[in-house]
Structures are given as C-alpha cells and as structure tokens.
Amino acid sequence: MNQTEIRAEDVAWTDPGCPVARTLDLIGDRWSLLIVRDAMDGARAFTDFQQRTGIARNILTDRLRRLVERGVLDRRTAPSGRRQLYTLTTAGRDLFTIVVALRQWGERHAFAPDETHSVLVDELGVPLPELRPIDSNGNSADVDTTSVRKDR
C-alpha cells in the first residue's frame, strides 16, 4: 500500500499530523493487531482467525473487511471457490517490526519472571534479539535522546 491509497476523507484521523496516531487509527485496535499477528503466523481463512483468537464472527468480519479496505490484507477466493483467503500485503508485512516490538515489551512487562509464554524464534530456533532503535551514528536512541520535529 502506498500513501495515496488511504484518502484522508475515508478515515476520521485522531491527530492528522501524527504518524503514530494515524497508524493507530488504521490498525490500532486489539482485534486487528491479533488478526495481523495470526496472518504472520500462517492463518489464511476466516475459521483460522476465529479459532486462533476466539473473536466473535461479526467483529472478525468487520475487522477483516477494514484491514482489506486499508491495504493491510488482500482477500481472494480460494481455488475451491467456497471460501475467502486473506494474505498480508506489503503494508501488512511491514507491521512485523511493530508486532515484534509489542511481543518483546510484553515479555518484559506483562509476565512474571517465571511465567511461561510463547517465544518468537528465527529459522535456527534462536529467540530474536531485543529490538532497540539506534540514531544516525549507530548509538542507542530512546526518549531522552530523540524529539519530534514538525515538517511542513
């Protein structure tokens, strides 16, 4: 999805000049992010998403429709012609870093130290290293070393 596919009149922007707010307006509710997470993990059909999330059918129908309209998922008819299949678009795949960051935040802050949880691993079975932003010099960046600049 490129920037011209989202028309400003189609979405009620919470804060039109903020990329974080616009992203949350497009995909920020919990069900949408869980659908994206499951699509990244191989879910394709309506029943896949429903079984993995436990989401009510009417809410799932609405979220899938919105994610398709907003360019996060593609929908096509299965070869059998009997059901719809959903796959991530380029924009949907670009959410991988966000999902990993949310997962890692949850590992640090949403579980007790000895509590079991799922782990995201690479193709060798090794957990991914912690995501950390870096500045233009390759140094660690955080809330104390960055600021928001309003362009235009």
mmCIF file of N, CA, C and O in Angstrom, residues 49-122:
data_model
loop_
_atom_site.group_PDB
_atom_site.id
_atom_site.type_symbol
_atom_site.label_atom_id
_atom_site.label_comp_id
_atom_site.label_asym_id
_atom_site.label_seq_id
_atom_site.Cartn_x
_atom_site.Cartn_y
_atom_site.Cartn_z
ATOM 1 N N PHE A 49 -8.659 -17.568 11.686
ATOM 2 C CA PHE A 49 -8.603 -16.396 12.559
ATOM 3 C C PHE A 49 -9.550 -16.554 13.750
ATOM 4 O O PHE A 49 -9.194 -16.232 14.877
ATOM 5 N N GLN A 50 -10.731 -17.071 13.490
ATOM 6 C CA GLN A 50 -11.708 -17.216 14.567
ATOM 7 C C GLN A 50 -11.233 -18.221 15.612
ATOM 8 O O GLN A 50 -11.323 -17.978 16.814
ATOM 9 N N GLN A 51 -10.694 -19.349 15.179
ATOM 10 C CA GLN A 51 -10.224 -20.365 16.124
ATOM 11 C C GLN A 51 -9.025 -19.879 16.936
ATOM 12 O O GLN A 51 -8.911 -20.171 18.123
ATOM 13 N N ARG A 52 -8.120 -19.142 16.300
ATOM 14 C CA ARG A 52 -6.913 -18.695 16.996
ATOM 15 C C ARG A 52 -7.189 -17.573 17.994
ATOM 16 O O ARG A 52 -6.542 -17.499 19.033
ATOM 17 N N THR A 53 -8.145 -16.677 17.657
ATOM 18 C CA THR A 53 -8.385 -15.516 18.505
ATOM 19 C C THR A 53 -9.596 -15.662 19.419
ATOM 20 O O THR A 53 -9.664 -14.989 20.445
ATOM 21 N N GLY A 54 -10.572 -16.468 19.015
ATOM 22 C CA GLY A 54 -11.816 -16.566 19.764
ATOM 23 C C GLY A 54 -12.729 -15.375 19.538
ATOM 24 O O GLY A 54 -13.727 -15.201 20.240
ATOM 25 N N ILE A 55 -12.442 -14.576 18.551
ATOM 26 C CA ILE A 55 -13.204 -13.375 18.237
ATOM 27 C C ILE A 55 -14.604 -13.739 17.735
ATOM 28 O O ILE A 55 -14.776 -14.744 17.035
ATOM 29 N N ALA A 56 -15.588 -12.919 18.078
ATOM 30 C CA ALA A 56 -16.956 -13.129 17.594
ATOM 31 C C ALA A 56 -16.992 -12.962 16.077
ATOM 32 O O ALA A 56 -16.259 -12.134 15.513
ATOM 33 N N ARG A 57 -17.843 -13.714 15.419
ATOM 34 C CA ARG A 57 -17.916 -13.721 13.950
ATOM 35 C C ARG A 57 -18.176 -12.322 13.385
ATOM 36 O O ARG A 57 -17.562 -11.929 12.398
ATOM 37 N N ASN A 58 -19.094 -11.571 13.992
ATOM 38 C CA ASN A 58 -19.420 -10.248 13.452
ATOM 39 C C ASN A 58 -18.242 -9.280 13.576
ATOM 40 O O ASN A 58 -17.984 -8.481 12.678
ATOM 41 N N ILE A 59 -17.514 -9.363 14.665
ATOM 42 C CA ILE A 59 -16.341 -8.494 14.846
ATOM 43 C C ILE A 59 -15.235 -8.908 13.886
ATOM 44 O O ILE A 59 -14.595 -8.056 13.256
ATOM 45 N N LEU A 60 -15.014 -10.203 13.737
ATOM 46 C CA LEU A 60 -13.998 -10.687 12.801
ATOM 47 C C LEU A 60 -14.328 -10.253 11.375
ATOM 48 O O LEU A 60 -13.447 -9.781 10.646
ATOM 49 N N THR A 61 -15.581 -10.385 10.980
ATOM 50 C CA THR A 61 -15.997 -9.960 9.639
ATOM 51 C C THR A 61 -15.682 -8.483 9.425
ATOM 52 O O THR A 61 -15.121 -8.095 8.399
ATOM 53 N N ASP A 62 -16.010 -7.651 10.414
ATOM 54 C CA ASP A 62 -15.756 -6.218 10.321
ATOM 55 C C ASP A 62 -14.261 -5.921 10.247
ATOM 56 O O ASP A 62 -13.815 -5.129 9.414
ATOM 57 N N ARG A 63 -13.463 -6.547 11.098
ATOM 58 C CA ARG A 63 -12.022 -6.259 11.119
ATOM 59 C C ARG A 63 -11.350 -6.734 9.836
ATOM 60 O O ARG A 63 -10.480 -6.047 9.301
ATOM 61 N N LEU A 64 -11.716 -7.904 9.338
ATOM 62 C CA LEU A 64 -11.135 -8.378 8.076
ATOM 63 C C LEU A 64 -11.482 -7.416 6.935
ATOM 64 O O LEU A 64 -10.617 -7.059 6.132
ATOM 65 N N ARG A 65 -12.728 -6.969 6.889
ATOM 66 C CA ARG A 65 -13.147 -6.021 5.852
ATOM 67 C C ARG A 65 -12.318 -4.739 5.935
ATOM 68 O O ARG A 65 -11.795 -4.252 4.930
ATOM 69 N N ARG A 66 -12.172 -4.194 7.151
ATOM 70 C CA ARG A 66 -11.399 -2.957 7.315
ATOM 71 C C ARG A 66 -9.932 -3.142 6.963
ATOM 72 O O ARG A 66 -9.321 -2.265 6.344
ATOM 73 N N LEU A 67 -9.352 -4.261 7.361
ATOM 74 C CA LEU A 67 -7.941 -4.495 7.043
ATOM 75 C C LEU A 67 -7.726 -4.634 5.539
ATOM 76 O O LEU A 67 -6.690 -4.209 5.018
ATOM 77 N N VAL A 68 -8.696 -5.193 4.833
ATOM 78 C CA VAL A 68 -8.617 -5.258 3.366
ATOM 79 C C VAL A 68 -8.772 -3.854 2.786
ATOM 80 O O VAL A 68 -7.971 -3.424 1.937
ATOM 81 N N GLU A 69 -9.780 -3.105 3.233
ATOM 82 C CA GLU A 69 -10.007 -1.746 2.734
ATOM 83 C C GLU A 69 -8.812 -0.841 2.972
ATOM 84 O O GLU A 69 -8.521 0.037 2.164
ATOM 85 N N ARG A 70 -8.119 -1.046 4.076
ATOM 86 C CA ARG A 70 -6.999 -0.177 4.439
ATOM 87 C C ARG A 70 -5.662 -0.674 3.913
ATOM 88 O O ARG A 70 -4.616 -0.133 4.228
ATOM 89 N N GLY A 71 -5.697 -1.725 3.095
ATOM 90 C CA GLY A 71 -4.492 -2.169 2.420
ATOM 91 C C GLY A 71 -3.543 -3.001 3.243
ATOM 92 O O GLY A 71 -2.383 -3.171 2.868
ATOM 93 N N VAL A 72 -4.008 -3.561 4.365
ATOM 94 C CA VAL A 72 -3.152 -4.382 5.218
ATOM 95 C C VAL A 72 -3.234 -5.850 4.808
ATOM 96 O O VAL A 72 -2.247 -6.577 4.863
ATOM 97 N N LEU A 73 -4.415 -6.288 4.384
ATOM 98 C CA LEU A 73 -4.634 -7.653 3.916
ATOM 99 C C LEU A 73 -5.190 -7.632 2.492
ATOM 100 O O LEU A 73 -5.899 -6.696 2.118
ATOM 101 N N ASP A 74 -4.859 -8.665 1.729
ATOM 102 C CA ASP A 74 -5.509 -8.936 0.443
ATOM 103 C C ASP A 74 -6.497 -10.063 0.660
ATOM 104 O O ASP A 74 -6.249 -10.965 1.467
ATOM 105 N N ARG A 75 -7.610 -10.017 -0.063
ATOM 106 C CA ARG A 75 -8.598 -11.088 0.008
ATOM 107 C C ARG A 75 -8.788 -11.655 -1.393
ATOM 108 O O ARG A 75 -8.899 -10.925 -2.358
ATOM 109 N N ARG A 76 -8.801 -12.989 -1.465
ATOM 110 C CA ARG A 76 -9.082 -13.652 -2.748
ATOM 111 C C ARG A 76 -9.890 -14.906 -2.466
ATOM 112 O O ARG A 76 -9.895 -15.419 -1.345
ATOM 113 N N THR A 77 -10.556 -15.375 -3.481
ATOM 114 C CA THR A 77 -11.348 -16.589 -3.345
ATOM 115 C C THR A 77 -10.427 -17.795 -3.451
ATOM 116 O O THR A 77 -9.555 -17.853 -4.323
ATOM 117 N N ALA A 78 -10.628 -18.763 -2.562
ATOM 118 C CA ALA A 78 -9.832 -19.998 -2.583
ATOM 119 C C ALA A 78 -10.096 -20.754 -3.880
ATOM 120 O O ALA A 78 -11.155 -20.592 -4.493
ATOM 121 N N PRO A 79 -9.147 -21.586 -4.315
ATOM 122 C CA PRO A 79 -9.335 -22.363 -5.547
ATOM 123 C C PRO A 79 -10.637 -23.187 -5.548
ATOM 124 O O PRO A 79 -11.244 -23.392 -6.600
ATOM 125 N N SER A 80 -11.079 -23.617 -4.381
ATOM 126 C CA SER A 80 -12.331 -24.385 -4.303
ATOM 127 C C SER A 80 -13.541 -23.510 -4.592
ATOM 128 O O SER A 80 -14.621 -24.026 -4.898
ATOM 129 N N GLY A 81 -13.366 -22.176 -4.470
ATOM 130 C CA GLY A 81 -14.462 -21.254 -4.677
ATOM 131 C C GLY A 81 -15.409 -21.163 -3.497
ATOM 132 O O GLY A 81 -16.421 -20.474 -3.558
ATOM 133 N N ARG A 82 -15.087 -21.843 -2.419
ATOM 134 C CA ARG A 82 -16.012 -21.931 -1.288
ATOM 135 C C ARG A 82 -15.684 -20.999 -0.133
ATOM 136 O O ARG A 82 -16.489 -20.838 0.763
ATOM 137 N N ARG A 83 -14.509 -20.407 -0.120
ATOM 138 C CA ARG A 83 -14.178 -19.510 0.981
ATOM 139 C C ARG A 83 -13.188 -18.456 0.525
ATOM 140 O O ARG A 83 -12.570 -18.571 -0.526
ATOM 141 N N GLN A 84 -13.049 -17.429 1.362
ATOM 142 C CA GLN A 84 -12.116 -16.341 1.105
ATOM 143 C C GLN A 84 -10.814 -16.611 1.858
ATOM 144 O O GLN A 84 -10.836 -17.124 2.980
ATOM 145 N N LEU A 85 -9.700 -16.262 1.232
ATOM 146 C CA LEU A 85 -8.394 -16.382 1.868
ATOM 147 C C LEU A 85 -7.785 -14.994 1.999
ATOM 148 O O LEU A 85 -7.926 -14.157 1.103
ATOM 149 N N TYR A 86 -7.109 -14.772 3.103
ATOM 150 C CA TYR A 86 -6.513 -13.474 3.403
ATOM 151 C C TYR A 86 -5.000 -13.634 3.507
ATOM 152 O O TYR A 86 -4.518 -14.565 4.143
ATOM 153 N N THR A 87 -4.283 -12.713 2.878
ATOM 154 C CA THR A 87 -2.823 -12.697 2.970
ATOM 155 C C THR A 87 -2.367 -11.270 3.245
ATOM 156 O O THR A 87 -3.050 -10.303 2.883
ATOM 157 N N LEU A 88 -1.228 -11.158 3.867
ATOM 158 C CA LEU A 88 -0.672 -9.842 4.159
ATOM 159 C C LEU A 88 -0.203 -9.161 2.884
ATOM 160 O O LEU A 88 0.425 -9.785 2.025
ATOM 161 N N THR A 89 -0.476 -7.880 2.774
ATOM 162 C CA THR A 89 0.082 -7.055 1.706
ATOM 163 C C THR A 89 1.483 -6.621 2.140
ATOM 164 O O THR A 89 1.928 -6.940 3.253
ATOM 165 N N THR A 90 2.146 -5.871 1.310
ATOM 166 C CA THR A 90 3.440 -5.309 1.698
ATOM 167 C C THR A 90 3.278 -4.452 2.948
ATOM 168 O O THR A 90 4.085 -4.533 3.879
ATOM 169 N N ALA A 91 2.215 -3.643 2.996
ATOM 170 C CA ALA A 91 1.970 -2.809 4.177
ATOM 171 C C ALA A 91 1.732 -3.686 5.406
ATOM 172 O O ALA A 91 2.207 -3.374 6.500
ATOM 173 N N GLY A 92 1.010 -4.782 5.239
ATOM 174 C CA GLY A 92 0.782 -5.698 6.351
ATOM 175 C C GLY A 92 2.065 -6.343 6.831
ATOM 176 O O GLY A 92 2.310 -6.460 8.034
ATOM 177 N N ARG A 93 2.913 -6.750 5.890
ATOM 178 C CA ARG A 93 4.192 -7.357 6.256
ATOM 179 C C ARG A 93 5.096 -6.342 6.960
ATOM 180 O O ARG A 93 5.884 -6.698 7.823
ATOM 181 N N ASP A 94 4.942 -5.072 6.612
ATOM 182 C CA ASP A 94 5.724 -4.020 7.261
ATOM 183 C C ASP A 94 5.375 -3.864 8.736
ATOM 184 O O ASP A 94 6.124 -3.225 9.484
ATOM 185 N N LEU A 95 4.269 -4.421 9.177
ATOM 186 C CA LEU A 95 3.887 -4.372 10.590
ATOM 187 C C LEU A 95 4.662 -5.383 11.438
ATOM 188 O O LEU A 95 4.537 -5.385 12.659
ATOM 189 N N PHE A 96 5.484 -6.219 10.818
ATOM 190 C CA PHE A 96 6.229 -7.241 11.556
ATOM 191 C C PHE A 96 7.054 -6.636 12.696
ATOM 192 O O PHE A 96 7.022 -7.122 13.815
ATOM 193 N N THR A 97 7.759 -5.567 12.420
ATOM 194 C CA THR A 97 8.590 -4.947 13.454
ATOM 195 C C THR A 97 7.740 -4.452 14.616
ATOM 196 O O THR A 97 8.132 -4.573 15.781
ATOM 197 N N ILE A 98 6.563 -3.914 14.324
ATOM 198 C CA ILE A 98 5.656 -3.447 15.376
ATOM 199 C C ILE A 98 5.185 -4.620 16.224
ATOM 200 O O ILE A 98 5.173 -4.546 17.458
ATOM 201 N N VAL A 99 4.810 -5.717 15.577
ATOM 202 C CA VAL A 99 4.345 -6.894 16.309
ATOM 203 C C VAL A 99 5.475 -7.458 17.172
ATOM 204 O O VAL A 99 5.260 -7.830 18.336
ATOM 205 N N VAL A 100 6.688 -7.506 16.638
ATOM 206 C CA VAL A 100 7.832 -7.982 17.422
ATOM 207 C C VAL A 100 8.081 -7.050 18.610
ATOM 208 O O VAL A 100 8.308 -7.512 19.728
ATOM 209 N N ALA A 101 8.013 -5.739 18.393
ATOM 210 C CA ALA A 101 8.225 -4.791 19.490
ATOM 211 C C ALA A 101 7.156 -4.966 20.572
ATOM 212 O O ALA A 101 7.475 -4.955 21.768
ATOM 213 N N LEU A 102 5.904 -5.140 20.181
ATOM 214 C CA LEU A 102 4.834 -5.375 21.162
ATOM 215 C C LEU A 102 5.079 -6.669 21.926
ATOM 216 O O LEU A 102 4.908 -6.734 23.143
ATOM 217 N N ARG A 103 5.481 -7.709 21.209
ATOM 218 C CA ARG A 103 5.770 -9.007 21.840
ATOM 219 C C ARG A 103 6.890 -8.856 22.864
ATOM 220 O O ARG A 103 6.780 -9.326 23.991
ATOM 221 N N GLN A 104 7.961 -8.198 22.476
ATOM 222 C CA GLN A 104 9.094 -8.059 23.381
ATOM 223 C C GLN A 104 8.760 -7.179 24.578
ATOM 224 O O GLN A 104 9.213 -7.452 25.692
ATOM 225 N N TRP A 105 7.958 -6.142 24.375
ATOM 226 C CA TRP A 105 7.511 -5.330 25.502
ATOM 227 C C TRP A 105 6.700 -6.208 26.460
ATOM 228 O O TRP A 105 6.894 -6.167 27.669
ATOM 229 N N GLY A 106 5.805 -7.014 25.898
ATOM 230 C CA GLY A 106 5.004 -7.915 26.720
ATOM 231 C C GLY A 106 5.841 -8.922 27.479
ATOM 232 O O GLY A 106 5.564 -9.231 28.644
ATOM 233 N N GLU A 107 6.892 -9.441 26.855
ATOM 234 C CA GLU A 107 7.778 -10.382 27.542
ATOM 235 C C GLU A 107 8.435 -9.715 28.754
ATOM 236 O O GLU A 107 8.620 -10.353 29.785
ATOM 237 N N ARG A 108 8.789 -8.425 28.616
ATOM 238 C CA ARG A 108 9.448 -7.707 29.712
ATOM 239 C C ARG A 108 8.476 -7.226 30.790
ATOM 240 O O ARG A 108 8.836 -7.180 31.963
ATOM 241 N N HIS A 109 7.237 -6.863 30.398
ATOM 242 C CA HIS A 109 6.362 -6.156 31.327
ATOM 243 C C HIS A 109 5.016 -6.823 31.618
ATOM 244 O O HIS A 109 4.327 -6.380 32.532
ATOM 245 N N ALA A 110 4.629 -7.833 30.877
ATOM 246 C CA ALA A 110 3.297 -8.419 31.060
ATOM 247 C C ALA A 110 3.326 -9.820 31.662
ATOM 248 O O ALA A 110 2.271 -10.428 31.821
ATOM 249 N N PHE A 111 4.495 -10.316 31.969
ATOM 250 C CA PHE A 111 4.636 -11.659 32.548
ATOM 251 C C PHE A 111 5.515 -11.591 33.791
ATOM 252 O O PHE A 111 6.464 -10.797 33.845
ATOM 253 N N ALA A 112 5.209 -12.432 34.743
ATOM 254 C CA ALA A 112 6.094 -12.592 35.896
ATOM 255 C C ALA A 112 7.379 -13.260 35.403
ATOM 256 O O ALA A 112 7.366 -13.970 34.390
ATOM 257 N N PRO A 113 8.492 -13.056 36.096
ATOM 258 C CA PRO A 113 9.775 -13.622 35.628
ATOM 259 C C PRO A 113 9.744 -15.128 35.380
ATOM 260 O O PRO A 113 10.399 -15.618 34.461
ATOM 261 N N ASP A 114 8.991 -15.892 36.144
ATOM 262 C CA ASP A 114 8.974 -17.351 35.978
ATOM 263 C C ASP A 114 7.756 -17.845 35.203
ATOM 264 O O ASP A 114 7.561 -19.051 35.054
ATOM 265 N N GLU A 115 6.951 -16.918 34.680
ATOM 266 C CA GLU A 115 5.735 -17.302 33.962
ATOM 267 C C GLU A 115 6.069 -17.722 32.525
ATOM 268 O O GLU A 115 6.846 -17.058 31.841
ATOM 269 N N THR A 116 5.492 -18.833 32.081
ATOM 270 C CA THR A 116 5.762 -19.316 30.727
ATOM 271 C C THR A 116 4.969 -18.512 29.698
ATOM 272 O O THR A 116 3.891 -18.003 29.982
ATOM 273 N N HIS A 117 5.553 -18.393 28.510
ATOM 274 C CA HIS A 117 4.905 -17.712 27.383
ATOM 275 C C HIS A 117 5.549 -18.195 26.097
ATOM 276 O O HIS A 117 6.611 -18.829 26.103
ATOM 277 N N SER A 118 4.896 -17.882 24.976
ATOM 278 C CA SER A 118 5.457 -18.249 23.678
ATOM 279 C C SER A 118 6.694 -17.399 23.402
ATOM 280 O O SER A 118 6.866 -16.322 23.974
ATOM 281 N N VAL A 119 7.547 -17.899 22.523
ATOM 282 C CA VAL A 119 8.793 -17.223 22.177
ATOM 283 C C VAL A 119 8.910 -17.179 20.657
ATOM 284 O O VAL A 119 8.698 -18.196 19.989
ATOM 285 N N LEU A 120 9.245 -16.039 20.114
ATOM 286 C CA LEU A 120 9.476 -15.888 18.683
ATOM 287 C C LEU A 120 10.930 -16.243 18.394
ATOM 288 O O LEU A 120 11.839 -15.657 18.989
ATOM 289 N N VAL A 121 11.137 -17.205 17.494
ATOM 290 C CA VAL A 121 12.486 -17.667 17.185
ATOM 291 C C VAL A 121 12.763 -17.523 15.694
ATOM 292 O O VAL A 121 11.846 -17.479 14.870
ATOM 293 N N ASP A 122 14.033 -17.465 15.338
ATOM 294 C CA ASP A 122 14.423 -17.414 13.927
ATOM 295 C C ASP A 122 14.441 -18.820 13.341
ATOM 296 O O ASP A 122 14.072 -19.790 14.011
#
